[in-house]
PDB file of C-alpha atoms in Angstrom:
ATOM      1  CA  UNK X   1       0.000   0.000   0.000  1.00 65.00           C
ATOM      2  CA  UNK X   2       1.420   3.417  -0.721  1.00 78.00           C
ATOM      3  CA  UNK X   3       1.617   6.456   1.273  1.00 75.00           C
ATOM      4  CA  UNK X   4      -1.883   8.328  -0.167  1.00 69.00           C
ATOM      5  CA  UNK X   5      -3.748   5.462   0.395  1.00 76.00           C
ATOM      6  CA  UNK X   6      -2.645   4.364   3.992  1.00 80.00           C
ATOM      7  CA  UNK X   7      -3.589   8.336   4.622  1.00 76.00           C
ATOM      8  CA  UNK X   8      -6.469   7.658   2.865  1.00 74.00           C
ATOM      9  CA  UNK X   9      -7.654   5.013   4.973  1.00 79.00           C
ATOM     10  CA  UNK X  10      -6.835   6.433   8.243  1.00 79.00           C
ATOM     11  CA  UNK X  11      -8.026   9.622   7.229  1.00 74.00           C
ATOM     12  CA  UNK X  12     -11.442   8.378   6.472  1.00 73.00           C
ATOM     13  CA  UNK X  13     -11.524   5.643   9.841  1.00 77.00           C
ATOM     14  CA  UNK X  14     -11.254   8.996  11.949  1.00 81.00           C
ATOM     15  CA  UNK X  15     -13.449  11.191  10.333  1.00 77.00           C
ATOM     16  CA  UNK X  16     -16.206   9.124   9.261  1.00 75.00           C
ATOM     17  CA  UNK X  17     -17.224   7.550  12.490  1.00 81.00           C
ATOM     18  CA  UNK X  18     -16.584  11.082  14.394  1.00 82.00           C
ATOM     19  CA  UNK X  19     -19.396  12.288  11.291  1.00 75.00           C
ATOM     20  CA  UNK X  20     -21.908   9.747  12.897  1.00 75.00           C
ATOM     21  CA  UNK X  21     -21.521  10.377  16.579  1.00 79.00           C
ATOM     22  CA  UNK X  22     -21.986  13.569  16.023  1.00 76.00           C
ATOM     23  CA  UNK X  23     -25.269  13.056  13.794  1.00 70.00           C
ATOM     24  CA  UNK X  24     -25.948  10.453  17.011  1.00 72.00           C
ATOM     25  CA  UNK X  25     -25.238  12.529  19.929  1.00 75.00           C
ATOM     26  CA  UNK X  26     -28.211  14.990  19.885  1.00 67.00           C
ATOM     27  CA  UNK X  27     -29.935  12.994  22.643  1.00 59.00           C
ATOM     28  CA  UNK X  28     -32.670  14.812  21.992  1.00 66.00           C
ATOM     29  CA  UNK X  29     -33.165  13.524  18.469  1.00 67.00           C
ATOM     30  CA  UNK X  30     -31.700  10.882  18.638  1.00 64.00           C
ATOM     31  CA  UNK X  31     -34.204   8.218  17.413  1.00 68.00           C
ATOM     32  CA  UNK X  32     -35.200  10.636  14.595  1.00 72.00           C
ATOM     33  CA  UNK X  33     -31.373  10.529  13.786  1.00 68.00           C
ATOM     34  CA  UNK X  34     -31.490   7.191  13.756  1.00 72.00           C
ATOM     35  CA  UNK X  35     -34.315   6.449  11.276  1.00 77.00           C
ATOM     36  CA  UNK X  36     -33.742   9.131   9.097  1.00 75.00           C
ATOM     37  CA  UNK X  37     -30.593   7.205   8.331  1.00 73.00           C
ATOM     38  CA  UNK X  38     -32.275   3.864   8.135  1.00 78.00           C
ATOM     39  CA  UNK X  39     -34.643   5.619   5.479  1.00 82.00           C
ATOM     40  CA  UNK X  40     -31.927   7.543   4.290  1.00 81.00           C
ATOM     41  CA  UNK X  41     -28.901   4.341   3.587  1.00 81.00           C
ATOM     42  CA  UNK X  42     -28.195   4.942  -0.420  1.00 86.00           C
ATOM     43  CA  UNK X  43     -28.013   9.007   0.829  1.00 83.00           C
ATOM     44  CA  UNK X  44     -25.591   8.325   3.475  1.00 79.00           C
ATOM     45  CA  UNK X  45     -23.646   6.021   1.163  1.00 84.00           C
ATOM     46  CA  UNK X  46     -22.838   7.961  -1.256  1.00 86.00           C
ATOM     47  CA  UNK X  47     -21.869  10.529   1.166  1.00 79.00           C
ATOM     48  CA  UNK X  48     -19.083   8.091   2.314  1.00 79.00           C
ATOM     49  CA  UNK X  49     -18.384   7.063  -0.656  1.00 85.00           C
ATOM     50  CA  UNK X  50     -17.943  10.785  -2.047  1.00 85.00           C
ATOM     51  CA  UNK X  51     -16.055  12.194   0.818  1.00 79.00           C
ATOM     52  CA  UNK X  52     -13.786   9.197   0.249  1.00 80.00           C
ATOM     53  CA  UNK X  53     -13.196  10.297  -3.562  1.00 85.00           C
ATOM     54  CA  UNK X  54     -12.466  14.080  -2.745  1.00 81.00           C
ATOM     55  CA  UNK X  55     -10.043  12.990   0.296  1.00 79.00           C
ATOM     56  CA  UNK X  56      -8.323  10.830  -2.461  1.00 81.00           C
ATOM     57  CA  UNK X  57      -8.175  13.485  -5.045  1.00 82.00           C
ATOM     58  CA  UNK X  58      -6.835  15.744  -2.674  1.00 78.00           C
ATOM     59  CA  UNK X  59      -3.538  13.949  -1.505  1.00 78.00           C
ATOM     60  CA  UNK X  60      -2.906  12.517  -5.218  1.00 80.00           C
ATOM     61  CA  UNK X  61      -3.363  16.456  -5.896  1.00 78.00           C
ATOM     62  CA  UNK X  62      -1.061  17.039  -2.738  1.00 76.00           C
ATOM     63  CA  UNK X  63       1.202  14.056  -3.855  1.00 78.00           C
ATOM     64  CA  UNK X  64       2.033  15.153  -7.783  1.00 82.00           C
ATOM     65  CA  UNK X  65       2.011  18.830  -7.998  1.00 79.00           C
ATOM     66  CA  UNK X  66       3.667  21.365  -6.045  1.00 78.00           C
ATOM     67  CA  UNK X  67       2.022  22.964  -2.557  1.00 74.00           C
ATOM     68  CA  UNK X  68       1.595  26.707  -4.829  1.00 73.00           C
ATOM     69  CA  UNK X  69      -0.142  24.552  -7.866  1.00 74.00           C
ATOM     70  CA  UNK X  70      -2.616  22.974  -5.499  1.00 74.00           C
ATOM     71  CA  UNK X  71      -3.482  25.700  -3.521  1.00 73.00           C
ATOM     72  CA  UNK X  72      -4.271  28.095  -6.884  1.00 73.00           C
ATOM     73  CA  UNK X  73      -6.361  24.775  -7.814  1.00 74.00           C
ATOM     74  CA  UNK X  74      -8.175  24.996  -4.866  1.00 74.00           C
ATOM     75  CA  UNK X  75      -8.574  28.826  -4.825  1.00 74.00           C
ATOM     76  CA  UNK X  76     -10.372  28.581  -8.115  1.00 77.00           C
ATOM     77  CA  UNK X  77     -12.903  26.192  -6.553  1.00 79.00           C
ATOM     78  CA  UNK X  78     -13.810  28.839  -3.932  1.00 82.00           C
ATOM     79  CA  UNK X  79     -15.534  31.028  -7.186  1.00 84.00           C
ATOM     80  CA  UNK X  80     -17.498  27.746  -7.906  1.00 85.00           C
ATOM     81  CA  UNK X  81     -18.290  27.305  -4.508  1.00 85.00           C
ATOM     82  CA  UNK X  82     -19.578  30.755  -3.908  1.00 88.00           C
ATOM     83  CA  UNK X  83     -21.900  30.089  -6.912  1.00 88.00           C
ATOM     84  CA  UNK X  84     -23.672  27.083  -5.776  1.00 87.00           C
ATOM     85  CA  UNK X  85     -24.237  28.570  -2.582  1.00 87.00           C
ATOM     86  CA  UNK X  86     -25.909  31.453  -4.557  1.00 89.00           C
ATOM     87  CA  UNK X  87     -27.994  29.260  -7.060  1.00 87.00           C
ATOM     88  CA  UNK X  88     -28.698  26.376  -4.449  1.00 85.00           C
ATOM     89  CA  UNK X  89     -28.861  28.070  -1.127  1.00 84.00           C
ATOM     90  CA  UNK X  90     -29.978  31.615  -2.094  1.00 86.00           C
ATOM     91  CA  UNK X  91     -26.717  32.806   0.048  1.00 87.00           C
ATOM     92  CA  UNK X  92     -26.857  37.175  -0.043  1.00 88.00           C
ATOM     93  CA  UNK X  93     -23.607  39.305  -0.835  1.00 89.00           C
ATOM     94  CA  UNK X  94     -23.119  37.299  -3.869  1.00 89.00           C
ATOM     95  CA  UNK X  95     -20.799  40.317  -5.714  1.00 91.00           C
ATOM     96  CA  UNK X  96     -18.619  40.807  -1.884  1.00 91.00           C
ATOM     97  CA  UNK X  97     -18.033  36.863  -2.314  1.00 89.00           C
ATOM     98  CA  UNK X  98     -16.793  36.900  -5.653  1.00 89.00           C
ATOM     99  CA  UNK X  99     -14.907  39.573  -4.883  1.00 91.00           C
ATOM    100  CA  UNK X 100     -12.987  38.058  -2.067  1.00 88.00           C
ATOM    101  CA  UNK X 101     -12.024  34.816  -4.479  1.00 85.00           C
ATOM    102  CA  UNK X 102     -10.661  36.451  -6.721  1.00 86.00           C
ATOM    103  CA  UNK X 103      -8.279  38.558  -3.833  1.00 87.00           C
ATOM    104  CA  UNK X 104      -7.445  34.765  -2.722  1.00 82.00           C
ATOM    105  CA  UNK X 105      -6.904  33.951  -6.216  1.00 81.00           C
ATOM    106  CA  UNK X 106      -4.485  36.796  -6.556  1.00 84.00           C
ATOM    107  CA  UNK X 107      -2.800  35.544  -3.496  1.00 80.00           C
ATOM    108  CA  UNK X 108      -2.330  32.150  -5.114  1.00 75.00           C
ATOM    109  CA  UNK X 109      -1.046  33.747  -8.430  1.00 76.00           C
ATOM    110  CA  UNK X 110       1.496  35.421  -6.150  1.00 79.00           C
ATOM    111  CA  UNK X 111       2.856  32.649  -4.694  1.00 72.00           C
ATOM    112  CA  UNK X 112       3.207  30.541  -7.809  1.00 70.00           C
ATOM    113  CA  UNK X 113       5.576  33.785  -9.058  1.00 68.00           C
TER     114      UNK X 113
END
C-alpha cells in the first residue's frame, strides 16, 4: 500500500465515524437521527463514498504537484463554490463573495511567481 492510500484510509476511519456520533449525539433527536438514516442508507452512502473520492483526489493532488499549484487549484474552486451557494442556497452578498475569491486567487497567483 502506498503512502496516499494508507492516509487515505486512516483519514477516512477517523473522520467518518466522528461524522456519525456527532449526527448520534443529539440525545434529543436521537431516534429521529437514527431512522432518518435507516430511510436515508443509499443518501448516506454515497456521502461516504464521495467524501472518500475528494479525500483521495486531494492527496494525489497534494502528492504530484507542487504545494503553490494545489493551492491556486483549490482557490479557483472557492468562485465555484460561492456560486452554488448562490444558485442552491440563495446565500446574499453574492458580488462581496466573488470579490474576495478572486483577492485569494491573486494571493495564489502570487505565490506561484
Amino acid at each position: 500500500m502506498k503512502a496516499t492510500e494508507i492516509t487515505l484510509v486512516f483519514w477516512t476511519l477517523i473522520v467518518i465515524p466522528v461524522m456519525f456520533i456527532i449526527i448520534l449525539s443529539e440525545t434529543n433527536k436521537t431516534k429521529s437521527n437514527i431512522m432518518i438514516m435507516l430511510h436515508n442508507k443509499k443518501n448516506y452512502l454515497l456521502l461516504i463514498v464521495f467524501y472518500s473520492l475528494m479525500q483521495y483526489v486531494t492527496l494525489l493532488c497534494f502528492k504530484y504537484t507542487l504545494v503553490g499549484y494545489s493551492l491556486a487549484i483549490f482557490q479557483l474552486s472557492s468562485i465555484v463554490s460561492v456560486i452554488m451557494g448562490y444558485r442552491y442556497f440563495n446565500e446574499k452578498g453574492i458580488k462581496k463573495k466573488l470579490l474576495c475569491s478572486v483577492i485569494m486567487i491573486l494571493g495564489a497567483v502570487l505565490i506561484l511567481k
